[in-house]
mmCIF file of C-alpha atoms in Angstrom:
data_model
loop_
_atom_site.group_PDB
_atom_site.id
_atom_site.type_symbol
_atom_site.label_atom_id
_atom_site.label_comp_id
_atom_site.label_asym_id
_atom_site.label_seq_id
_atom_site.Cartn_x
_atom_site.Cartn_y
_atom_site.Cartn_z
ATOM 1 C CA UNK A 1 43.839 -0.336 19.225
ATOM 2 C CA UNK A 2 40.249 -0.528 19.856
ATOM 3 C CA UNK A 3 38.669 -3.996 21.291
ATOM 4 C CA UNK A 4 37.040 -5.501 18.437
ATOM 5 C CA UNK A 5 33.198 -5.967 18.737
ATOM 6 C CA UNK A 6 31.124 -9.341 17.620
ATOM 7 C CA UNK A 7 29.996 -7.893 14.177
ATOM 8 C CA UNK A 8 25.847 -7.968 14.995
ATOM 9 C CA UNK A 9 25.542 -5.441 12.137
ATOM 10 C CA UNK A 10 22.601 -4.935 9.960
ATOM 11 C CA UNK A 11 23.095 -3.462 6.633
ATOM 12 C CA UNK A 12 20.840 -0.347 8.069
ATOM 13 C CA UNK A 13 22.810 -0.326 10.968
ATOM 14 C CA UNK A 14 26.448 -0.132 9.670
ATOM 15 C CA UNK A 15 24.855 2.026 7.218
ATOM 16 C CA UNK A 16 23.759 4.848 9.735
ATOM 17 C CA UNK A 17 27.835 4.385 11.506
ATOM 18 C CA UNK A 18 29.405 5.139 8.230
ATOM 19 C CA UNK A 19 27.121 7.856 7.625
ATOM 20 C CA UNK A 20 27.989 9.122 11.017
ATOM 21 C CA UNK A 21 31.884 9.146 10.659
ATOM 22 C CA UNK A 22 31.170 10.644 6.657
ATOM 23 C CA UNK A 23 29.688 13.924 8.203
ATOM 24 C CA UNK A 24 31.690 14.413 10.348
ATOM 25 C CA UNK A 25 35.042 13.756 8.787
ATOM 26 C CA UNK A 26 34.115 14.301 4.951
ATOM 27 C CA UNK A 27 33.634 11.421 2.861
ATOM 28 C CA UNK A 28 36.926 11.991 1.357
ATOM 29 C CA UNK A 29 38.791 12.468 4.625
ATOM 30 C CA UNK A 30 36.925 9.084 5.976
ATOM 31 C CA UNK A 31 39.147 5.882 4.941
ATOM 32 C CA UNK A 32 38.231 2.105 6.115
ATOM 33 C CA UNK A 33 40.575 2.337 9.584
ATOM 34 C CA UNK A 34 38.026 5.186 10.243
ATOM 35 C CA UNK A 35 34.675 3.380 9.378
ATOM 36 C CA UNK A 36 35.925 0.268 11.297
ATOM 37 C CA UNK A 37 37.376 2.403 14.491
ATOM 38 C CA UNK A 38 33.725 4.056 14.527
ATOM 39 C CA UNK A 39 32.006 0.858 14.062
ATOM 40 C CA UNK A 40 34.183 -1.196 16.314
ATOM 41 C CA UNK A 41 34.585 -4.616 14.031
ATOM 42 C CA UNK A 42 37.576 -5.345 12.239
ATOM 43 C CA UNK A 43 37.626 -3.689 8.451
ATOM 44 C CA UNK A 44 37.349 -7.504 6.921
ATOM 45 C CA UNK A 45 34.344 -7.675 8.733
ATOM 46 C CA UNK A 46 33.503 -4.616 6.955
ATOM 47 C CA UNK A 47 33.893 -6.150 3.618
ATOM 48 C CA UNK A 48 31.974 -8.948 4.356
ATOM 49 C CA UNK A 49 29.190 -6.276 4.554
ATOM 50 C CA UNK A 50 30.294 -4.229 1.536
ATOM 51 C CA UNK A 51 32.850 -3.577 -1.235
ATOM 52 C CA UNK A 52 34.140 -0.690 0.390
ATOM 53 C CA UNK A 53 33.629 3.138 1.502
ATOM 54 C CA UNK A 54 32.164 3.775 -2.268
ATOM 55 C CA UNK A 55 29.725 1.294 -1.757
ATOM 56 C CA UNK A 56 28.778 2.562 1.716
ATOM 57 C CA UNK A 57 27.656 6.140 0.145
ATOM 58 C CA UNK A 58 26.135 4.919 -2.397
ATOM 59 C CA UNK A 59 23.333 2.910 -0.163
ATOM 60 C CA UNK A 60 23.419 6.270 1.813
ATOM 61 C CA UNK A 61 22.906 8.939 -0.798
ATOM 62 C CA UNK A 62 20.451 6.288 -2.535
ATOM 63 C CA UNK A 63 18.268 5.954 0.373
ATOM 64 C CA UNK A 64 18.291 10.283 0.618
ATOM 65 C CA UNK A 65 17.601 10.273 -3.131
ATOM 66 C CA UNK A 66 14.943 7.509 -2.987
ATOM 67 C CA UNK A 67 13.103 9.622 -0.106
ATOM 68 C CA UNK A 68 13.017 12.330 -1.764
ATOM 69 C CA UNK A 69 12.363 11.289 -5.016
ATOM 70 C CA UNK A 70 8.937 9.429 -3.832
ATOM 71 C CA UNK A 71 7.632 12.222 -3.122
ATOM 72 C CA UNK A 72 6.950 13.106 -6.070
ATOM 73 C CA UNK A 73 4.966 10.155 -6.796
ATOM 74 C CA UNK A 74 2.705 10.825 -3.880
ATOM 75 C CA UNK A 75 -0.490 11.931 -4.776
ATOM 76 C CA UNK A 76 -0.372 15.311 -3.624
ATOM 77 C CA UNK A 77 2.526 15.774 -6.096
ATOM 78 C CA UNK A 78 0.586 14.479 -9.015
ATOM 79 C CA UNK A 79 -2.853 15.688 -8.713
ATOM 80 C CA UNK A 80 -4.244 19.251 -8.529
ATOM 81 C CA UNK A 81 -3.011 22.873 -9.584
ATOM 82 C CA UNK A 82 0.933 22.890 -9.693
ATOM 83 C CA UNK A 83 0.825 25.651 -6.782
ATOM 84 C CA UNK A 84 -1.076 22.931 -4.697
ATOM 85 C CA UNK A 85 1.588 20.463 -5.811
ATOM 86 C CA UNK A 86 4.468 22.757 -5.175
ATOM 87 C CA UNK A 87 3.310 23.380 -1.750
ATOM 88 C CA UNK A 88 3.256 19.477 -1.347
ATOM 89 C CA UNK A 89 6.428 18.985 -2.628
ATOM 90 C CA UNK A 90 8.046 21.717 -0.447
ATOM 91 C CA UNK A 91 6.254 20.117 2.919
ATOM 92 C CA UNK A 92 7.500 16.689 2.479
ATOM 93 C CA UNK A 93 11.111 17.404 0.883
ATOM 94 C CA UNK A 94 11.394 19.656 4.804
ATOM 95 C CA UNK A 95 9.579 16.206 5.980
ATOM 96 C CA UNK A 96 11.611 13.779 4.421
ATOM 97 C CA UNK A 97 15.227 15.981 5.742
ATOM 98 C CA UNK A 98 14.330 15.743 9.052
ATOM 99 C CA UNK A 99 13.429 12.051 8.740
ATOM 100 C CA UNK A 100 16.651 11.426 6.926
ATOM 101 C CA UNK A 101 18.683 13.748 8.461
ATOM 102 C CA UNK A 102 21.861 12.579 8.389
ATOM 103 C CA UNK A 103 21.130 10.980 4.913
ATOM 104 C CA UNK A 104 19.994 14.102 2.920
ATOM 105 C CA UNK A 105 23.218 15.980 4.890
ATOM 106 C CA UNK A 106 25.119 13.233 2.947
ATOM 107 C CA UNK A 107 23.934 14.099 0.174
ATOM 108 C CA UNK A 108 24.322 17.929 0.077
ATOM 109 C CA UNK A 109 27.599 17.694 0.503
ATOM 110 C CA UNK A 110 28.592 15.272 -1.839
ATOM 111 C CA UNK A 111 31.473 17.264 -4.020
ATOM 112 C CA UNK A 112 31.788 14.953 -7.571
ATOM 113 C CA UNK A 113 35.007 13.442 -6.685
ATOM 114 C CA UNK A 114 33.945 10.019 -7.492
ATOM 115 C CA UNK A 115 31.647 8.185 -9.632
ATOM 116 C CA UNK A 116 29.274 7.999 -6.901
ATOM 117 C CA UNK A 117 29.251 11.485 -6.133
ATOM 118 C CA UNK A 118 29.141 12.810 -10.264
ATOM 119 C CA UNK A 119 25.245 10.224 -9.985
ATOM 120 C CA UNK A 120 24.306 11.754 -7.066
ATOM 121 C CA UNK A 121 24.865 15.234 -7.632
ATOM 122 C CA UNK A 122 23.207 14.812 -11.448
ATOM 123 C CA UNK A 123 19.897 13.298 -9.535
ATOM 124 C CA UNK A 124 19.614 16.450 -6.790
ATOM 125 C CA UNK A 125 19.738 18.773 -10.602
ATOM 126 C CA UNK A 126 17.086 16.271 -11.526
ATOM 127 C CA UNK A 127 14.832 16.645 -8.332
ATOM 128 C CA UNK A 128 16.412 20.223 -8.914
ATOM 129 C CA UNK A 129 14.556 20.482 -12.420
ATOM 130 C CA UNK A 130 11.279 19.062 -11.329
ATOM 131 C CA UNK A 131 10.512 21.331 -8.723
ATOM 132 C CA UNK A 132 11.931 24.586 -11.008
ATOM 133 C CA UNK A 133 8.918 22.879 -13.842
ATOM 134 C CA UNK A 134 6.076 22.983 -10.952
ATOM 135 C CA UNK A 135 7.316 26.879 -10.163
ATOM 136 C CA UNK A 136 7.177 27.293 -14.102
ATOM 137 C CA UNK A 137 3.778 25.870 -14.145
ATOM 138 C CA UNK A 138 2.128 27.482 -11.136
ATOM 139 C CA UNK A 139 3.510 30.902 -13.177
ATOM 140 C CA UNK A 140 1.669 29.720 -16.490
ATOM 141 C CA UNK A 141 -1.648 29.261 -14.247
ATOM 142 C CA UNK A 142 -1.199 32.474 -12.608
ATOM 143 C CA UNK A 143 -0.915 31.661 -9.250
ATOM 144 C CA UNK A 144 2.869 32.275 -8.519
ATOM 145 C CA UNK A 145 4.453 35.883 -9.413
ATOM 146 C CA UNK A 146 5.990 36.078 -12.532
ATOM 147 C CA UNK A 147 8.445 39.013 -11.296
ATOM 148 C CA UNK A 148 11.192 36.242 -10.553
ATOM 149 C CA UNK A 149 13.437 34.224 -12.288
ATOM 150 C CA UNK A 150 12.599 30.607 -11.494
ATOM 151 C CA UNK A 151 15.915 29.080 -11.106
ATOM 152 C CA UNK A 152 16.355 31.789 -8.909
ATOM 153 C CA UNK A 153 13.292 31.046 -6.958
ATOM 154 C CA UNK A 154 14.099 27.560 -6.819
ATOM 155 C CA UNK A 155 17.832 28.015 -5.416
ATOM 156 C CA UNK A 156 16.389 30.015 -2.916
ATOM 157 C CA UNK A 157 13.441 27.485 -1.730
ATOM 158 C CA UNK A 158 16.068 24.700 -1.394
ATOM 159 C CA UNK A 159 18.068 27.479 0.205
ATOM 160 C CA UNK A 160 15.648 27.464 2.834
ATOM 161 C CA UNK A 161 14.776 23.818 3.043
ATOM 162 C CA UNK A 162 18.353 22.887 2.871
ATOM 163 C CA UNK A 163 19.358 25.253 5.614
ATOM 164 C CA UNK A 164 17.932 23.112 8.017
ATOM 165 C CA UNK A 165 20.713 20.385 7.759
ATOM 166 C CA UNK A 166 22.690 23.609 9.365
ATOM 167 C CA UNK A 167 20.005 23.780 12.693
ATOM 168 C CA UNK A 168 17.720 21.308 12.960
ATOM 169 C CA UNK A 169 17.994 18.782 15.987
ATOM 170 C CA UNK A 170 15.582 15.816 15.758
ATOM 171 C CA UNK A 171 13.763 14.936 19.006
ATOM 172 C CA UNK A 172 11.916 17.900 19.716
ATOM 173 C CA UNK A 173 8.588 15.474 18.753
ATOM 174 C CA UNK A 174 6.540 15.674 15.943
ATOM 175 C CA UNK A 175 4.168 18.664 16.720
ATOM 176 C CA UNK A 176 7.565 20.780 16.456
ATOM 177 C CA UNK A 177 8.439 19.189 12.997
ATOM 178 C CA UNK A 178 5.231 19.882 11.430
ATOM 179 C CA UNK A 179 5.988 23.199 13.138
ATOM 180 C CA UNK A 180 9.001 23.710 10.687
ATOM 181 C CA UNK A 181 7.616 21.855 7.661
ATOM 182 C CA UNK A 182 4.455 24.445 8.216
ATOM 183 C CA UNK A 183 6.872 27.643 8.383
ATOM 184 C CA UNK A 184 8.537 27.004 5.549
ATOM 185 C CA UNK A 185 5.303 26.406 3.363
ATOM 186 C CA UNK A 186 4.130 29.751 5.117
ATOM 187 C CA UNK A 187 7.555 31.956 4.532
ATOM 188 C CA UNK A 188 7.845 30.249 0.894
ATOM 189 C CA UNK A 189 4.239 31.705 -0.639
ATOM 190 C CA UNK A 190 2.873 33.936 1.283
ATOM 191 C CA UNK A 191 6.058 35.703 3.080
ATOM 192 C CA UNK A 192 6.820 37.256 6.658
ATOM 193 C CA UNK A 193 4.601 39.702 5.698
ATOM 194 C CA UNK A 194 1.276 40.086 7.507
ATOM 195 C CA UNK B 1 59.534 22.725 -4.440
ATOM 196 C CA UNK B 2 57.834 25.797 -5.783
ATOM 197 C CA UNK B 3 59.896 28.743 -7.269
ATOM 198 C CA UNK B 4 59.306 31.456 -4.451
ATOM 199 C CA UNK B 5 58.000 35.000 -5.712
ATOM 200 C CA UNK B 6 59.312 37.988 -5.197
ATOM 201 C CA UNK B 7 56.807 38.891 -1.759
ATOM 202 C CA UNK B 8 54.880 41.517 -3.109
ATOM 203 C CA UNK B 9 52.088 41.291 -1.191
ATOM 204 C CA UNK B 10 49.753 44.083 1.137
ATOM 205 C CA UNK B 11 47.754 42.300 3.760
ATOM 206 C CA UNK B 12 44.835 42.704 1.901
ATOM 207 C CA UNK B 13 46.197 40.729 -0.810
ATOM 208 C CA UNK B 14 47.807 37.987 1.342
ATOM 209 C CA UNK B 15 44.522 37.811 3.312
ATOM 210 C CA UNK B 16 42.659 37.219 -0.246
ATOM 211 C CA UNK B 17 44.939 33.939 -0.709
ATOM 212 C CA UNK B 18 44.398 32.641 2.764
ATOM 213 C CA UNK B 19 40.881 33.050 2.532
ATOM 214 C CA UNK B 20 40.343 30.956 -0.674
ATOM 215 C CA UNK B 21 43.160 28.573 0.741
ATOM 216 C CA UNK B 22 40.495 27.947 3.725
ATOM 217 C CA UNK B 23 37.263 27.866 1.804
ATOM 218 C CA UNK B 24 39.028 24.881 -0.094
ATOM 219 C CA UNK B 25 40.867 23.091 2.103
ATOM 220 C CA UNK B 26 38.779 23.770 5.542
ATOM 221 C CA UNK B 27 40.437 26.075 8.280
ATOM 222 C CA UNK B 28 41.769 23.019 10.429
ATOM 223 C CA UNK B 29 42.967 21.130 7.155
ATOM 224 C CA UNK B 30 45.097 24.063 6.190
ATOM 225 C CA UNK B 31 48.596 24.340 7.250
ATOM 226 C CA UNK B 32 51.501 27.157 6.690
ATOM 227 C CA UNK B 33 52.965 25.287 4.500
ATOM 228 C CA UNK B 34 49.675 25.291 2.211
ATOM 229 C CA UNK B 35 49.281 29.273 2.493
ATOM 230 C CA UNK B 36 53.393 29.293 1.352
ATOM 231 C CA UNK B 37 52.356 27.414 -1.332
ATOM 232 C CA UNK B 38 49.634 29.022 -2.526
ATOM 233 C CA UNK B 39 50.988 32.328 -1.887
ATOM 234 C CA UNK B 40 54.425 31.433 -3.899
ATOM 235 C CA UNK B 41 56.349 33.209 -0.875
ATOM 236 C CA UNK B 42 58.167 30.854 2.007
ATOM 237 C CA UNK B 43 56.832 30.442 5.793
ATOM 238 C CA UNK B 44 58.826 33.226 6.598
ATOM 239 C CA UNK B 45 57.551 35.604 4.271
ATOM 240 C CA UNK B 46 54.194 35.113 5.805
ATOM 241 C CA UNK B 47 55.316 35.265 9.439
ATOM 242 C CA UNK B 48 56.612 38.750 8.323
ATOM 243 C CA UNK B 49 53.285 39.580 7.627
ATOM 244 C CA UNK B 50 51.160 37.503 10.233
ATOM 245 C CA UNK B 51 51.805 35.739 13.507
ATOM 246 C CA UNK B 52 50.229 32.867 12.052
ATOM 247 C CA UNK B 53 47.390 31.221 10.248
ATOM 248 C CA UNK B 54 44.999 31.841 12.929
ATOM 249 C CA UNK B 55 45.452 35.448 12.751
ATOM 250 C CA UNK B 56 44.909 35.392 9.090
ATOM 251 C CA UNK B 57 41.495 33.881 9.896
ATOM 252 C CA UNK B 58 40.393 36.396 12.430
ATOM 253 C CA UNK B 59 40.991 39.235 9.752
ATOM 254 C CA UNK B 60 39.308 37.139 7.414
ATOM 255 C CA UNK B 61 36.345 36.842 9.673
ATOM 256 C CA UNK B 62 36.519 40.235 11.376
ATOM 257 C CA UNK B 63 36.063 42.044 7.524
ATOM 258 C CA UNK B 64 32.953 39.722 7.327
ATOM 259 C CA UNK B 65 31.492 40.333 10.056
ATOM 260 C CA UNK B 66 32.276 44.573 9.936
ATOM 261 C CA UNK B 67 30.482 44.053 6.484
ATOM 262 C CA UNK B 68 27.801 42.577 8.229
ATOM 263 C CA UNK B 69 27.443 44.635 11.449
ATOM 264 C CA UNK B 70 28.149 48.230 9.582
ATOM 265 C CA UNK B 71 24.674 47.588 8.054
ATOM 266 C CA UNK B 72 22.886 47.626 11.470
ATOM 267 C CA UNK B 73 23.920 51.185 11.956
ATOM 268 C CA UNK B 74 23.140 52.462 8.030
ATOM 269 C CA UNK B 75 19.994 55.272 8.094
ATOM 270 C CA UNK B 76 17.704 52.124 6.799
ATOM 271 C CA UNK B 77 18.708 50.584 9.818
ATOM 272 C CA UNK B 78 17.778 52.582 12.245
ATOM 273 C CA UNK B 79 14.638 54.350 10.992
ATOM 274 C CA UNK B 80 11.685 53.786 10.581
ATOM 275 C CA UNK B 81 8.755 50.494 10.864
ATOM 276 C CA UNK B 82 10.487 47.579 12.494
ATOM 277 C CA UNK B 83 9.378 45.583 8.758
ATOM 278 C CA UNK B 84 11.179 48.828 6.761
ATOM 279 C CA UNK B 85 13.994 48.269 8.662
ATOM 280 C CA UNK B 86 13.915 43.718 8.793
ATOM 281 C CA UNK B 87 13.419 44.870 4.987
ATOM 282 C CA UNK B 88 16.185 46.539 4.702
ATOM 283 C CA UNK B 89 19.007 44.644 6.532
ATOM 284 C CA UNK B 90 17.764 41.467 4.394
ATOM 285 C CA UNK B 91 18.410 43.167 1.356
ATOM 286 C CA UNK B 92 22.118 44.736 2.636
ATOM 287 C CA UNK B 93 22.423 40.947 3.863
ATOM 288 C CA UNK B 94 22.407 39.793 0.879
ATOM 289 C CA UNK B 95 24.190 42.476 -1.170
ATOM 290 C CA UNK B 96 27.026 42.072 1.795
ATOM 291 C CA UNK B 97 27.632 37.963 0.819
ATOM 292 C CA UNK B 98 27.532 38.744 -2.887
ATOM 293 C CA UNK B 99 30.098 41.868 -2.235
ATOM 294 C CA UNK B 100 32.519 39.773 0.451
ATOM 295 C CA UNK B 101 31.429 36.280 -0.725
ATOM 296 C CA UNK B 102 34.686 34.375 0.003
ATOM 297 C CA UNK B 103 34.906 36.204 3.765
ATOM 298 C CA UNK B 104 31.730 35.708 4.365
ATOM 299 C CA UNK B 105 31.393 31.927 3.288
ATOM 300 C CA UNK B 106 34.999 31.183 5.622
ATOM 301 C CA UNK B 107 32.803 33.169 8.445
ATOM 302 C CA UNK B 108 29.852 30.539 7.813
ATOM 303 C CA UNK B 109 31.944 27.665 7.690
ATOM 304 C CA UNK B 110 33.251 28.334 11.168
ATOM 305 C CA UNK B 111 33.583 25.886 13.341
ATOM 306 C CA UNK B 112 34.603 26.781 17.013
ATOM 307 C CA UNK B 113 37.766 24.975 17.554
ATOM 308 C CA UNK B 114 40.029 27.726 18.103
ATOM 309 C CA UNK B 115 39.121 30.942 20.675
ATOM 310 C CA UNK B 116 39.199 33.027 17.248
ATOM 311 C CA UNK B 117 36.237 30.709 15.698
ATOM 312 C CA UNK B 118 34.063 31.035 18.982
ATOM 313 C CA UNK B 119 34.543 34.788 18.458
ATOM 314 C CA UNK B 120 33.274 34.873 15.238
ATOM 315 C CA UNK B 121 30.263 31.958 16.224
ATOM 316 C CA UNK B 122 29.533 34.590 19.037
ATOM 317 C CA UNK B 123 29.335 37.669 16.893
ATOM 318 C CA UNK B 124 27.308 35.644 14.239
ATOM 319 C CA UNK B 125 24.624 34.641 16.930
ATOM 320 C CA UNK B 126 24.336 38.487 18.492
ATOM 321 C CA UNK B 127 23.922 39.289 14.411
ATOM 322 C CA UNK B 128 21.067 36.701 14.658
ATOM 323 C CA UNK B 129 19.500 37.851 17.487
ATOM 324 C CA UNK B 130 19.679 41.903 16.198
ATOM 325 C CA UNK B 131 17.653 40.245 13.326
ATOM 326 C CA UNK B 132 15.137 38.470 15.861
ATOM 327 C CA UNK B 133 14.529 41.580 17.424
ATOM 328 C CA UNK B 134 13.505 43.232 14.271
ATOM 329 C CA UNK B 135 11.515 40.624 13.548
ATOM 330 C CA UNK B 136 9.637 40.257 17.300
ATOM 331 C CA UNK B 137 9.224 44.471 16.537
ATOM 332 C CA UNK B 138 7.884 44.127 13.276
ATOM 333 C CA UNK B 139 5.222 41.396 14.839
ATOM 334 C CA UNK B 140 4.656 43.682 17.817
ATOM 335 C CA UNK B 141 3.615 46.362 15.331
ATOM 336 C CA UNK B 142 1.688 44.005 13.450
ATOM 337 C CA UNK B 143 3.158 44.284 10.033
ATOM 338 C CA UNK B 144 4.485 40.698 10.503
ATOM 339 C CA UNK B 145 2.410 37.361 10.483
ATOM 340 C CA UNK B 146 2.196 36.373 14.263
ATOM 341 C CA UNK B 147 1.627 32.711 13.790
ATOM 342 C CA UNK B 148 5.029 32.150 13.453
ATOM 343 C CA UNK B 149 7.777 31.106 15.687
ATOM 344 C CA UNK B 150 10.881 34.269 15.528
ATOM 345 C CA UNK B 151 13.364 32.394 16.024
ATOM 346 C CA UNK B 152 12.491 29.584 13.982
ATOM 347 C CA UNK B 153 11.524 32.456 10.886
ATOM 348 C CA UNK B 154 15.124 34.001 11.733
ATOM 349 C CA UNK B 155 16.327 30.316 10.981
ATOM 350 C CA UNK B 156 15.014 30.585 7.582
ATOM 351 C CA UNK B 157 15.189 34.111 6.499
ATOM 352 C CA UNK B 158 19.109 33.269 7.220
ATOM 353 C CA UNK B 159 18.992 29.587 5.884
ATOM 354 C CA UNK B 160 17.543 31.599 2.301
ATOM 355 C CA UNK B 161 20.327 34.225 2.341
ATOM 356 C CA UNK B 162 23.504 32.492 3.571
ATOM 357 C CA UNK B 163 22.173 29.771 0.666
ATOM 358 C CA UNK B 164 23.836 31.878 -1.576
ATOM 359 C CA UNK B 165 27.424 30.829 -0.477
ATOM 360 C CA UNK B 166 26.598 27.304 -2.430
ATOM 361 C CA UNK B 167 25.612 28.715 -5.952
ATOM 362 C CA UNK B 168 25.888 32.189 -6.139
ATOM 363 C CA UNK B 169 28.689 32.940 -8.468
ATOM 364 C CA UNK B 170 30.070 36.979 -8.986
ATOM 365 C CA UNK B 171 31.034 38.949 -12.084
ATOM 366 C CA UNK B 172 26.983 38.581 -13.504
ATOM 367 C CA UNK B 173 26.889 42.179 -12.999
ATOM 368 C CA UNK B 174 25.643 44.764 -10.738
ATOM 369 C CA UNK B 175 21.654 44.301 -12.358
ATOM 370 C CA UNK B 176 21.923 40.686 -11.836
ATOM 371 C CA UNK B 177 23.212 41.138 -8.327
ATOM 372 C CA UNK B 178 20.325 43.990 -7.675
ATOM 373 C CA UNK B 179 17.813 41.010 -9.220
ATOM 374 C CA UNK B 180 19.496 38.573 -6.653
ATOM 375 C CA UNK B 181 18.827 40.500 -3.423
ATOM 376 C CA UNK B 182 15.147 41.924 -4.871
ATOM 377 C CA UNK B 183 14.423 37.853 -4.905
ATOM 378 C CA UNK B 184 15.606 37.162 -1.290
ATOM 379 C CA UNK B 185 13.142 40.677 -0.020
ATOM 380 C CA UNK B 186 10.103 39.276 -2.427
ATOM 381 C CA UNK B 187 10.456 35.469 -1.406
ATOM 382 C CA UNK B 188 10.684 36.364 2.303
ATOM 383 C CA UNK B 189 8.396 39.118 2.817
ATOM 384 C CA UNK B 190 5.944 38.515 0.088
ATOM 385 C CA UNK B 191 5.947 34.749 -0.861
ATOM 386 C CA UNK B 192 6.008 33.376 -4.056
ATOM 387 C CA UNK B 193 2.096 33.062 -4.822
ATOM 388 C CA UNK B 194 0.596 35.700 -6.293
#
């Protein structure tokens, strides 16, 4: 029995425990006992904060998915040849996982189970599908090679980008981040190769 | 209560149901009594074969990582431009996951709670830095773009590759799988723009 804390929790603040104890235990293997044990207020103080775990990842995958999703109202996603847009979009999705971190790790690894999950995995498809229509369009205008199967191409981009939930530490300072967000622009169109 | 089958099984095929046993389930979430069930023989059918689960994971493992490491010493390997050879272990890489995909997603999925899983972390890493060291040759011969970090590039050549394990499904065919590994070599040494 853990001593009960004086419940000084924000909704952004409770919201960055549970999606804490979610990573590291799987959302389904995370029940209330956990979130409250990790938070250290009682679970009724919990539900005077929310409904319940459902409602906790759906603020968290919704705040990944809103990130993301931005972007590609940003000017540079808008505006310009599609490769110039693709490269945009590929700099700030790398931008907005490391600034999200734990959020957009959330999110890819969200399984369906629930309601909840089913949304949020038919969104990533969506953000999915809009990047897969800039590659299609940067082919049309010649400037990406045609000699690859664009859902392919796409998996593999996110493959890259999403990797980082895998290594990526934050703290190293910002220079370093734009250090990654700049690599994987670089390795993504114009390769290893010198 | 499950009927129990008549135990018909080799290692290999025992080691086939463990594996996809883990993959689902997690290593640490699976018990003996999960493999007996999934396996349709009792406990003690399986402790004829194995001393236990965690030996069933280091074969698991150990057949992933053989694929893996048998490619270092292959002609394409060894011979050859440092950016032949990076070239070359990508592409095996790749063909490797698509060939042992369930071993080699249990090996990725490691952990590094039991002495068996910091084995297999430790192997993984010394396959990571074999692949840093063809990359810092290929730079050092300057067929490789210098204005990027190695071991940050290593991150990503492996982030795009070991992506597979989250969409790449088999039976497509051997073309498909050819197209599949040709992608991973283009996108990584090449880039997508034209």
């Amino acid at each position: 029995m853990t001593m009960a804390k004086r419940d000084t929790y924000t909704p952004d603040s409770l919201l960055a425990v549970a999606v804490e104890v979610f990573n590291e235990r799987g959302y389904d293997g995370t029940s209330m006992e956990h979130l409250s044990q990790a938070a250290g207020i009682s679970k009724s103080s919990i539900y005077h904060h929310v409904r319940g775990k459902e409602e906790l990842l759906e603020r968290a995958v919704g705040r990944a998915l809103e990130g993301l999703f931005a972007i590609l109202d940003e000017p540079g996603a808008v505006r310009g040849r599609a490769i110039e847009r693709l490269e945009f979009v590929t700099r700030r999705t790398t931008q907005v996982l490391m600034a999200e971190l734990p959020y957009v790790t959330l999110l890819l690894r969200v399984r369906g189970n629930t309601r909840t999950e089913r949304l949020a995995l038919a969104r990533r498809r969506e953000f999915d599908q809009r990047m897969a229509g800039l590659l299609t369009a940067a082919v049309a205008e010649g400037d990406l090679r045609a000699d690859m199967d664009v859902k392919l191409a796409t998996r593999l981009l996110f493959g890259m980008i999403n990797s980082l939930v895998e290594w990526y530490r934050p703290g190293a300072g910002a220079r370093a981040d734009e250090e990654v967000a700049a690599a994987v622009v670089r390795l993504a169109f114009d390769g290893l190769r010198t």
